[in-house]
Tab-separated table of C-alpha atoms in Angstrom:
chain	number	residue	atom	x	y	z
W	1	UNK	CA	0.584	19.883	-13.583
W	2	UNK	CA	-2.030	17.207	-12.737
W	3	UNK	CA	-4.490	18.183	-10.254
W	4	UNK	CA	-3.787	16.185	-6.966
W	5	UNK	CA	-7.619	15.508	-6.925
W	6	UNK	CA	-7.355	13.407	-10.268
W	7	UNK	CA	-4.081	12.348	-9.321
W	8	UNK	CA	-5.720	10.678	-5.607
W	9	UNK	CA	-8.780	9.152	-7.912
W	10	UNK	CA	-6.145	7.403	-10.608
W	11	UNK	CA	-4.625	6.211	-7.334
W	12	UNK	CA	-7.089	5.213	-5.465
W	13	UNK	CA	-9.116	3.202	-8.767
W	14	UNK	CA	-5.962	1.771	-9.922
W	15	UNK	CA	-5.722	0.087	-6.393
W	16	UNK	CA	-9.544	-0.887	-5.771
W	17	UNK	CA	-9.578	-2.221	-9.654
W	18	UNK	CA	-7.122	-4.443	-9.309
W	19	UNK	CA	-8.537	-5.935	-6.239
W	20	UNK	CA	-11.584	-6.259	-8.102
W	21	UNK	CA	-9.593	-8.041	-11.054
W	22	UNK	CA	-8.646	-10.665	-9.121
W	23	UNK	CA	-12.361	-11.678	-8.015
W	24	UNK	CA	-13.111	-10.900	-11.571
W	25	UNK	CA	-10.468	-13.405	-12.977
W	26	UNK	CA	-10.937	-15.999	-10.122
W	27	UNK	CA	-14.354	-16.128	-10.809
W	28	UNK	CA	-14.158	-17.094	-14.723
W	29	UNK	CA	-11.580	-19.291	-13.822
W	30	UNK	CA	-14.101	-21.331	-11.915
W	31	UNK	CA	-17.069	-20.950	-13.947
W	32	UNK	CA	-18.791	-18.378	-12.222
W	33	UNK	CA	-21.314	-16.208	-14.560
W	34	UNK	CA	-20.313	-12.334	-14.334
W	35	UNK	CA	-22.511	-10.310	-15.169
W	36	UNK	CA	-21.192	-6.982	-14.821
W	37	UNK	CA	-17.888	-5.595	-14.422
W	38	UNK	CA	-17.255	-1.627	-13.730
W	39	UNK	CA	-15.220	0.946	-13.505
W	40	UNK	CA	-16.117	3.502	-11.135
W	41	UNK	CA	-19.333	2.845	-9.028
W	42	UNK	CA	-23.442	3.387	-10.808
W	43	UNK	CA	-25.290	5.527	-11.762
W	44	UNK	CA	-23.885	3.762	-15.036
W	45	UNK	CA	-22.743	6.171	-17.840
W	46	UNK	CA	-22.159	3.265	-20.593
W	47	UNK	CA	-21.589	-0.055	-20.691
W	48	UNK	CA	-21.314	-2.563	-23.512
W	49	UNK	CA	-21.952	-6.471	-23.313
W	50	UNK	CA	-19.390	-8.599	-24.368
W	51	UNK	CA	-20.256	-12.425	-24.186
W	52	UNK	CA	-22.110	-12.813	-20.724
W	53	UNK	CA	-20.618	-9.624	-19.302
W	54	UNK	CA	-21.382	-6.356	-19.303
W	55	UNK	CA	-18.060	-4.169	-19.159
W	56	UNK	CA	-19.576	-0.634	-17.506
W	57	UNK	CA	-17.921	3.093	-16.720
W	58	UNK	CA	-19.963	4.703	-14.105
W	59	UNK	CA	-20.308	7.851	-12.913
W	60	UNK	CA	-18.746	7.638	-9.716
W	61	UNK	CA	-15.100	7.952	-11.410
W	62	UNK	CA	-12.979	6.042	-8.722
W	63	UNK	CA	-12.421	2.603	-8.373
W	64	UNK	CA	-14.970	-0.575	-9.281
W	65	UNK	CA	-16.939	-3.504	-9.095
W	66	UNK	CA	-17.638	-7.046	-10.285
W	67	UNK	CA	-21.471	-8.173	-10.190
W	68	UNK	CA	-21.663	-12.334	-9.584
W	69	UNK	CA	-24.329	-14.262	-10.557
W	70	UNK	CA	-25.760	-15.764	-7.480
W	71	UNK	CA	-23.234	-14.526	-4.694
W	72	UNK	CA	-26.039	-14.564	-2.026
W	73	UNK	CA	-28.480	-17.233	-2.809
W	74	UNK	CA	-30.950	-15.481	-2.105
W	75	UNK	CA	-30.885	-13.054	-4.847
W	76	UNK	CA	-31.440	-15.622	-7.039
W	77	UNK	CA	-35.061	-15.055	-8.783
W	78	UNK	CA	-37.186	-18.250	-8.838
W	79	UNK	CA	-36.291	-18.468	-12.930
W	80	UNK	CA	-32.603	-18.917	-12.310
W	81	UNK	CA	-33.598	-21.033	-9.665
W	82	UNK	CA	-35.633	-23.566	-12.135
W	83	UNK	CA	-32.715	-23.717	-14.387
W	84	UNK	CA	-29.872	-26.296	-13.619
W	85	UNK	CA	-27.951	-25.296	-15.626
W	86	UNK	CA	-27.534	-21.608	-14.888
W	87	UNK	CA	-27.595	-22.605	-10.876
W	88	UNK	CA	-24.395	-24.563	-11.558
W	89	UNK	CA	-23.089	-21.260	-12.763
W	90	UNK	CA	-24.001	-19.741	-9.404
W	91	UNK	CA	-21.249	-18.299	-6.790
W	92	UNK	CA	-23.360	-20.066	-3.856
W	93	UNK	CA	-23.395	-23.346	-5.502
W	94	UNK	CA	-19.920	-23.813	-6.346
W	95	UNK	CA	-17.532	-25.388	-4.032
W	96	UNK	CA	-15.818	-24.400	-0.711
W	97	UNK	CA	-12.553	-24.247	-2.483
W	98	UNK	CA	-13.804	-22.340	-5.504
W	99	UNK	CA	-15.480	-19.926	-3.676
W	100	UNK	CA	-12.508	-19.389	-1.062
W	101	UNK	CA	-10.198	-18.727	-4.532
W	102	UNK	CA	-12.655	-16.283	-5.715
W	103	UNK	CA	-12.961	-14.562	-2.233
W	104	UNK	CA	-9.029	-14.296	-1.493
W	105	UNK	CA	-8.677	-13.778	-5.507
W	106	UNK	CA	-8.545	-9.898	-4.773
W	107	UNK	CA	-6.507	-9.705	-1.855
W	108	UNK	CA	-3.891	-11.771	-3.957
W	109	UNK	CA	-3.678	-9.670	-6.172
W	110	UNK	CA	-3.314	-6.137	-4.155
W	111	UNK	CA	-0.041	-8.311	-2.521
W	112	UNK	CA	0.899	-8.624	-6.337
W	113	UNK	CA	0.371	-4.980	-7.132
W	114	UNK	CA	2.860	-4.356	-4.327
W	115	UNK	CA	5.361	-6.770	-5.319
W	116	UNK	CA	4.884	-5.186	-8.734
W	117	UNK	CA	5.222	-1.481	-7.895
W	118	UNK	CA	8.482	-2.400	-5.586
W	119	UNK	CA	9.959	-4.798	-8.505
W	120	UNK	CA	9.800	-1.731	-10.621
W	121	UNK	CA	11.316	0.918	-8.305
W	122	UNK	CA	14.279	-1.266	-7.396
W	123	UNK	CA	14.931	-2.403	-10.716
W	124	UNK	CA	14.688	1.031	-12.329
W	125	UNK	CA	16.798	2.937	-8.965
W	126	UNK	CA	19.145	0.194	-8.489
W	127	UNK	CA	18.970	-2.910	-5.582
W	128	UNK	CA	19.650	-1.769	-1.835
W	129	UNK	CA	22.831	-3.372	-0.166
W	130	UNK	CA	24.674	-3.354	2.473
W	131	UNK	CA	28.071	-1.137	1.872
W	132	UNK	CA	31.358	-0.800	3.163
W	133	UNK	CA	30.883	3.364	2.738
W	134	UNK	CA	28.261	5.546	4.019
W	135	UNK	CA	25.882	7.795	1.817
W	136	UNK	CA	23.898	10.714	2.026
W	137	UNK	CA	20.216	9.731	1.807
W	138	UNK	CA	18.218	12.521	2.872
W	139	UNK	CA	18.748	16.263	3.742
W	140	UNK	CA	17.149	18.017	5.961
W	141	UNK	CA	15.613	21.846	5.165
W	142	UNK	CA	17.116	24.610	6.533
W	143	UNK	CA	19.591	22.136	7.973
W	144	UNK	CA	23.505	23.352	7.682
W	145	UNK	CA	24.396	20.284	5.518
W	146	UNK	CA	21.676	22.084	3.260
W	147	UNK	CA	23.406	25.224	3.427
W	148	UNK	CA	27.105	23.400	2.840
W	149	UNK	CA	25.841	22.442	-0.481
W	150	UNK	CA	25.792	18.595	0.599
W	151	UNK	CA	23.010	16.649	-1.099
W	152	UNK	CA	21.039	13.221	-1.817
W	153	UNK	CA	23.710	10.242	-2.896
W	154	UNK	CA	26.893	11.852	-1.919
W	155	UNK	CA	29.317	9.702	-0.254
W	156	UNK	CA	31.105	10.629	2.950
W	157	UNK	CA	34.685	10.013	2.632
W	158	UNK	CA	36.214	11.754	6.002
W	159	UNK	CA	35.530	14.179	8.695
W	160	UNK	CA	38.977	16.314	8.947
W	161	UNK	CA	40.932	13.761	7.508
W	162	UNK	CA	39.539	10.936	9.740
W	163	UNK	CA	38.539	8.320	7.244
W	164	UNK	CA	35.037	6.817	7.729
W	165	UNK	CA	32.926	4.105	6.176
W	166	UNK	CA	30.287	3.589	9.030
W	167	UNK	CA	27.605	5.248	10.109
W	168	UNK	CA	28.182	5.042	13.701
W	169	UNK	CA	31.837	6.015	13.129
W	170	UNK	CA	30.356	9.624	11.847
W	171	UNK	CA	27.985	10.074	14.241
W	172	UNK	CA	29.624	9.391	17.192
W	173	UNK	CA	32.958	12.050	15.767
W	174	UNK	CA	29.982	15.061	15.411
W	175	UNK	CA	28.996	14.654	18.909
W	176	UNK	CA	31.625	16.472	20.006
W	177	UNK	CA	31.847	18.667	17.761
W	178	UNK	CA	28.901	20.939	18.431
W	179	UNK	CA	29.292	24.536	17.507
W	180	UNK	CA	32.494	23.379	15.776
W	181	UNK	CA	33.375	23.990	11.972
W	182	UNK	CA	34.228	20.560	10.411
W	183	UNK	CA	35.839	19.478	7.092
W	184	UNK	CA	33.341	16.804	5.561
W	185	UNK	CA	35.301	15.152	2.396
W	186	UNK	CA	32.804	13.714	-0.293
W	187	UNK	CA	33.000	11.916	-3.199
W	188	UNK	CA	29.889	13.303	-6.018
W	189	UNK	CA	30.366	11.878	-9.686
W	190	UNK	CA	33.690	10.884	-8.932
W	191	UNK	CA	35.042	13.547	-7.945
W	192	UNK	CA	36.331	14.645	-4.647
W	193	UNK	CA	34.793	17.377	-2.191
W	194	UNK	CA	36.292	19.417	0.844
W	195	UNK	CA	33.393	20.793	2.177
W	196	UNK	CA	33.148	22.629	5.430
W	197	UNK	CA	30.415	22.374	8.321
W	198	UNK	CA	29.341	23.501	11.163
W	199	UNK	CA	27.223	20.875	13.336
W	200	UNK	CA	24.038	22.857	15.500
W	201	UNK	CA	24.252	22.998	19.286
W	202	UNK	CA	20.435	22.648	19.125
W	203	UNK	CA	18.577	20.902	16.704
W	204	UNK	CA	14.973	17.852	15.987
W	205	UNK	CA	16.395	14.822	17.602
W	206	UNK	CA	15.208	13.279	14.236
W	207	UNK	CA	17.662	15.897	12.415
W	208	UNK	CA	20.648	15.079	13.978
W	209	UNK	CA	23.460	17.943	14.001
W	210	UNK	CA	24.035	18.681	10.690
W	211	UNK	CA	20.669	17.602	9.100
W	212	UNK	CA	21.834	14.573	7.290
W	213	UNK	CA	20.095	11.195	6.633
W	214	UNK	CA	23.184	8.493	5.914
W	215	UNK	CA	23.525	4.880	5.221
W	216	UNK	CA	25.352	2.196	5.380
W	217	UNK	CA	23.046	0.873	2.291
W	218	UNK	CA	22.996	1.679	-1.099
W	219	UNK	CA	21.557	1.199	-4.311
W	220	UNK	CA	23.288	-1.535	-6.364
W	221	UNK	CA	23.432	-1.868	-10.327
W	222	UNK	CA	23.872	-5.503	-11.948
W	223	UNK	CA	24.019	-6.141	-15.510
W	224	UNK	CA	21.021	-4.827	-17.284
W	225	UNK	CA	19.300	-8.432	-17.437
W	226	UNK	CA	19.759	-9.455	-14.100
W	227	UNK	CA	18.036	-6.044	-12.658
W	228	UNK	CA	14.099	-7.182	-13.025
W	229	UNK	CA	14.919	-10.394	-11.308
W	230	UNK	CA	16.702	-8.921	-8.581
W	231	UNK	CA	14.105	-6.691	-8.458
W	232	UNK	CA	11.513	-9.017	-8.148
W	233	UNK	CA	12.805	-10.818	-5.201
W	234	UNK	CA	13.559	-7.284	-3.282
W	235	UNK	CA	10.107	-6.582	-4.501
W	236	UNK	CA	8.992	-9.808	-2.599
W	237	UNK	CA	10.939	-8.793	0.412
W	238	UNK	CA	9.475	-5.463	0.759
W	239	UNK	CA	5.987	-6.722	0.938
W	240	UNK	CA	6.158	-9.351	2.757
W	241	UNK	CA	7.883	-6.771	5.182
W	242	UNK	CA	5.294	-3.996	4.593
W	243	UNK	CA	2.809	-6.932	5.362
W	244	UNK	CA	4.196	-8.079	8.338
W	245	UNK	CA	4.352	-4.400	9.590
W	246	UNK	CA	1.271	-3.554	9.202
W	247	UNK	CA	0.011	-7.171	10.951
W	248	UNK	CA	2.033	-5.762	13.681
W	249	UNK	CA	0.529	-2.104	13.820
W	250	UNK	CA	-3.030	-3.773	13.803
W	251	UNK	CA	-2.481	-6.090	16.567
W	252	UNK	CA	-0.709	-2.616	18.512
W	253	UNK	CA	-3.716	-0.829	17.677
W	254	UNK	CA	-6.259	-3.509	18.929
W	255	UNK	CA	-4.572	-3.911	21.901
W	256	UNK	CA	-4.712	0.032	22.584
W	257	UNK	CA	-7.907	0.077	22.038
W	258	UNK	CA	-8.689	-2.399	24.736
W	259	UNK	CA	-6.430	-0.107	27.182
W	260	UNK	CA	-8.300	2.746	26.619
W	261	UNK	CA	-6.063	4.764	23.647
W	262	UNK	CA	-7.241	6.649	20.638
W	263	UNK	CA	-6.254	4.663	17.493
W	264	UNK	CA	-4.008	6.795	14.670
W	265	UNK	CA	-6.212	5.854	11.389
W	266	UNK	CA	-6.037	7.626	8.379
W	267	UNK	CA	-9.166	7.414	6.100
W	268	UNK	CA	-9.710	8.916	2.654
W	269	UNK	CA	-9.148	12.868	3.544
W	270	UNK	CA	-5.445	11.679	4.959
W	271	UNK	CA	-4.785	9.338	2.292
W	272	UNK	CA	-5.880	12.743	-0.044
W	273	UNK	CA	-3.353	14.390	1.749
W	274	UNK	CA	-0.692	12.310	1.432
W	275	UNK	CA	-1.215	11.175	-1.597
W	276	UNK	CA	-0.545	15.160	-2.786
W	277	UNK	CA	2.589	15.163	-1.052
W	278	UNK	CA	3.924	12.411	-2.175
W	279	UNK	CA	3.046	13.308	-5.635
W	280	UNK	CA	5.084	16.391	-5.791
W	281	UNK	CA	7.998	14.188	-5.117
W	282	UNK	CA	7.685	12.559	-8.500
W	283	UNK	CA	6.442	9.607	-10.013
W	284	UNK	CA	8.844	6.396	-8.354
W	285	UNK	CA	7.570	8.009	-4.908
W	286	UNK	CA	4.054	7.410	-6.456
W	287	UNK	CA	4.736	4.049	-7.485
W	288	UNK	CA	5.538	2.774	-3.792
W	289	UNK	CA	3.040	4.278	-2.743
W	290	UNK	CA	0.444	2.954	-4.560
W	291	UNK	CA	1.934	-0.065	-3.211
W	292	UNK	CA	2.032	0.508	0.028
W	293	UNK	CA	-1.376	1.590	-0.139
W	294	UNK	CA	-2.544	-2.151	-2.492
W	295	UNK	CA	-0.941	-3.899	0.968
W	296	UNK	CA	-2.513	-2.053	3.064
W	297	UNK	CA	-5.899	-2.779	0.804
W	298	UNK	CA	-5.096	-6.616	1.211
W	299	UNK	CA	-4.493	-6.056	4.629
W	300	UNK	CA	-7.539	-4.993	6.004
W	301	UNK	CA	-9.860	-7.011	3.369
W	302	UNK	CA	-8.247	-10.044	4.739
W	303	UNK	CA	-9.684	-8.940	8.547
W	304	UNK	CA	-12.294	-11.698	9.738
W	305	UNK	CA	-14.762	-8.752	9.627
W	306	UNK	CA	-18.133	-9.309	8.299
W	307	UNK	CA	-18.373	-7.412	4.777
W	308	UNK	CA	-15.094	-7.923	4.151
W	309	UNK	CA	-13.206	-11.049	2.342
W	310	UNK	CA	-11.753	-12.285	5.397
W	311	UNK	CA	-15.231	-12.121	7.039
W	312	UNK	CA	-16.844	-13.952	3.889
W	313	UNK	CA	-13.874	-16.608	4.072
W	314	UNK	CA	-14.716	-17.345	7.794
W	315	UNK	CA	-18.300	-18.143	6.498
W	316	UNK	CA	-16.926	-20.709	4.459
W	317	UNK	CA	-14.771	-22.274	6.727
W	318	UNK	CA	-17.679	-22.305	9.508
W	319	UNK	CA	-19.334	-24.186	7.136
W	320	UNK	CA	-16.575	-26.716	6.318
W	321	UNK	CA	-16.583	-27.398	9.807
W	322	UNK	CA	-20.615	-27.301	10.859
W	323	UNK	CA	-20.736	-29.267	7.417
W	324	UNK	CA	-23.703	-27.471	5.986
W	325	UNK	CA	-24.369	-23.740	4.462
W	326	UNK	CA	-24.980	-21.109	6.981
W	327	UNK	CA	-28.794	-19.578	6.093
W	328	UNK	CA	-28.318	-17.157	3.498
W	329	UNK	CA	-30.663	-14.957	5.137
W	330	UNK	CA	-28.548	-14.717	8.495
W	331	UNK	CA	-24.992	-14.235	6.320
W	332	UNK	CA	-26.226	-11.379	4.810
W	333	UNK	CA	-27.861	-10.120	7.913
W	334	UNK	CA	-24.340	-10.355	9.524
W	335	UNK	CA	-22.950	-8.929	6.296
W	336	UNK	CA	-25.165	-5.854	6.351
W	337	UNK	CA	-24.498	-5.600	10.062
W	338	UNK	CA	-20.922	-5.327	9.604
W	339	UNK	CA	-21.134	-3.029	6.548
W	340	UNK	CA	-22.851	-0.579	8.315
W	341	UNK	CA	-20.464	-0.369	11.364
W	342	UNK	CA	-17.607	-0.056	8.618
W	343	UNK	CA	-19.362	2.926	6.887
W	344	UNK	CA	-19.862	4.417	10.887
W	345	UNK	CA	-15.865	3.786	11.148
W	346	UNK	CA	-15.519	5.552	7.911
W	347	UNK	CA	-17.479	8.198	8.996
W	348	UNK	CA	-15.794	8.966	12.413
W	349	UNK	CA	-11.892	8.736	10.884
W	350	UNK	CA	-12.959	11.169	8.009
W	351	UNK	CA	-14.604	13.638	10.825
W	352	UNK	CA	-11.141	12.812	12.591
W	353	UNK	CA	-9.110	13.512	9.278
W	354	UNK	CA	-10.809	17.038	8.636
W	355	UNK	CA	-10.467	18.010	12.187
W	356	UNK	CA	-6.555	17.020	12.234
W	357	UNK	CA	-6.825	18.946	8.975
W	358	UNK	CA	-8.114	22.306	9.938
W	359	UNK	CA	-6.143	22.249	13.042
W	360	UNK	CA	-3.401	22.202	11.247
């Protein structure tokens, strides 16, 4: 059994070092020199030079970096600023566009991550679709449909002989029947089940009576070639939805903030947390999660924060408009400005996540 530490590290580097592939790639695309990339954050443990760039495992063991030549101007030394030819080379100097592909580069490719994690899932489990039966997708413990013996991708056939193939259909029969010992008929690896229940009188409103989870969805096989291209386009789906949602819960939160409510934010003691649960549920629950978690990466690197990519993009388009460079003194003023507020923010929801944590 891995240890959920090592487990939350693989997770957590495997999503930071892909966003840091795509600046990586971006930038050699466009000419930019780099001069270091690395796993993990320094003190360096080794590193090897290969062509221009050093390739570097530090001793930090979770996520990484890439080092650009020139990405504040200022850092240039008055050597690389006498030679031409290595200015040209120079993150500053290249152009709006180049720069902007090299900036977004890495939130690109945490959205592709995603699309890649879901594309796997759905083309390993099967594709989700709309049914004309319903099926058991979740039990819940110490529920009585756990105790009937009823579990994960049954199909429900009939409630005493009443035949039903929607959702609302079974719902709405165990309303009324409370307290009541009913006949649920499923069908399990085609084979037919009489299996009795009895719904609770009192029970979680998320529960429901007899502790069931059921859909009018399903998973859907399709000959074996057509599977990773259906899976790719649910894949698609799923993040632009995850995306969209997360947009949403941002705006939400904003907006609460402004009226004076306490904003739900998990930092890396929560994710810790729930990246060990979700672990012990096996490796496909893994895999979307490390997806949902790349989104939610792009997500908030995207922000129009300073520090961040979307902060560093609005720099650039400030300057397409004003039509000349903003000093690169005052950028990285505003930069380190905004970096230190985010560390402060990190701070406060870590406090906030071992609080929530010893409470219980």
């Amino acid at each position: 059994m891995i240890p959920s530490i090592i487990i939350f590290l693989i997770v957590l580097s495997i999503v930071v070092l892909i966003h840091e592939l795509g600046h990586f790639v971006a930038a050699k695309l466009v000419g930019i020199k780099v001069e270091e990339f690395g796993f993990g954050y320094p003190p360096r443990a080794v590193g090897k030079k290969i062509g221009e760039t050093i390739y570097s495992l530090n001793w930090l063991p979770f996520g990484g970096f890439v080092r650009m030549f020139g990405e504040e101007e200022g850092q240039m030394d008055s050597k690389q600023k006498l030679s031409a030819k290595l200015s040209k080379r120079a993150f500053y100097h290249k152009s709006k566009r180049q720069r902007s592909l090299v900036i977004l580069a890495g939130v690109a490719m945490n959205l592709l991550l995603g699309v890649f994690c879901f594309s796997l899932i759905y083309s390993t489990v099967g594709i989700p679709q709309e049914v004309d039966y319903i099926t058991v997708q979740g039990i819940a413990a110490n529920s009585p449909a756990q105790a009937a013996g009823v579990s994960e991708g049954d199909r429900v056939l009939a409630i005493d002989g009443i035949a039903m193939d929607q959702t609302s259909d079974f719902v709405d029969y165990l309303k009324d029947k409370k307290g009541v010992q009913v006949t649920v008929t499923l069908e399990r690896d085609h084979k037919t089940l009489q299996i009795p229940v009895t719904p609770r009188t009192s029970y979680p409103p998320e529960e429901g009576a007899v502790g069931v989870l059921v859909s009018n969805y399903d998973n859907v096989f399709y000959p074996a070639w057509q599977m990773p291209f259906r899976g790719v386009w649910v894949g698609v789906q799923e993040t632009y939805a995850w995306t969209k949602m997360m947009l949403e819960g941002l705006g939400t939160m904003v907006s609460g903030i402004f009226k004076g409510a306490t904003p739900e934010v998990t930092g890396p003691v929560g994710i810790y947390q729930i990246t060990s649960t979700v672990a012990e549920q096996g490796i496909l629950p893994l895999i979307k999660f490390i997806g949902i978690l790349s989104i939610n990466l792009a997500v908030v690197n995207i922000l129009p924060l300073p520090a961040l990519d979307g902060g560093r993009f609005v720099f650039i388009m400030i300057e397409g408009i004003i039509g000349r460079k903003i000093k690169p003194a005052i950028e990285a003023y505003i930069n380190m400005a905004g970096m230190a507020v985010l560390i402060g923010l990190m701070v406060l929801v870590t406090i906030g996540d071992v609080i929530r944590l010893i409470r219980g």
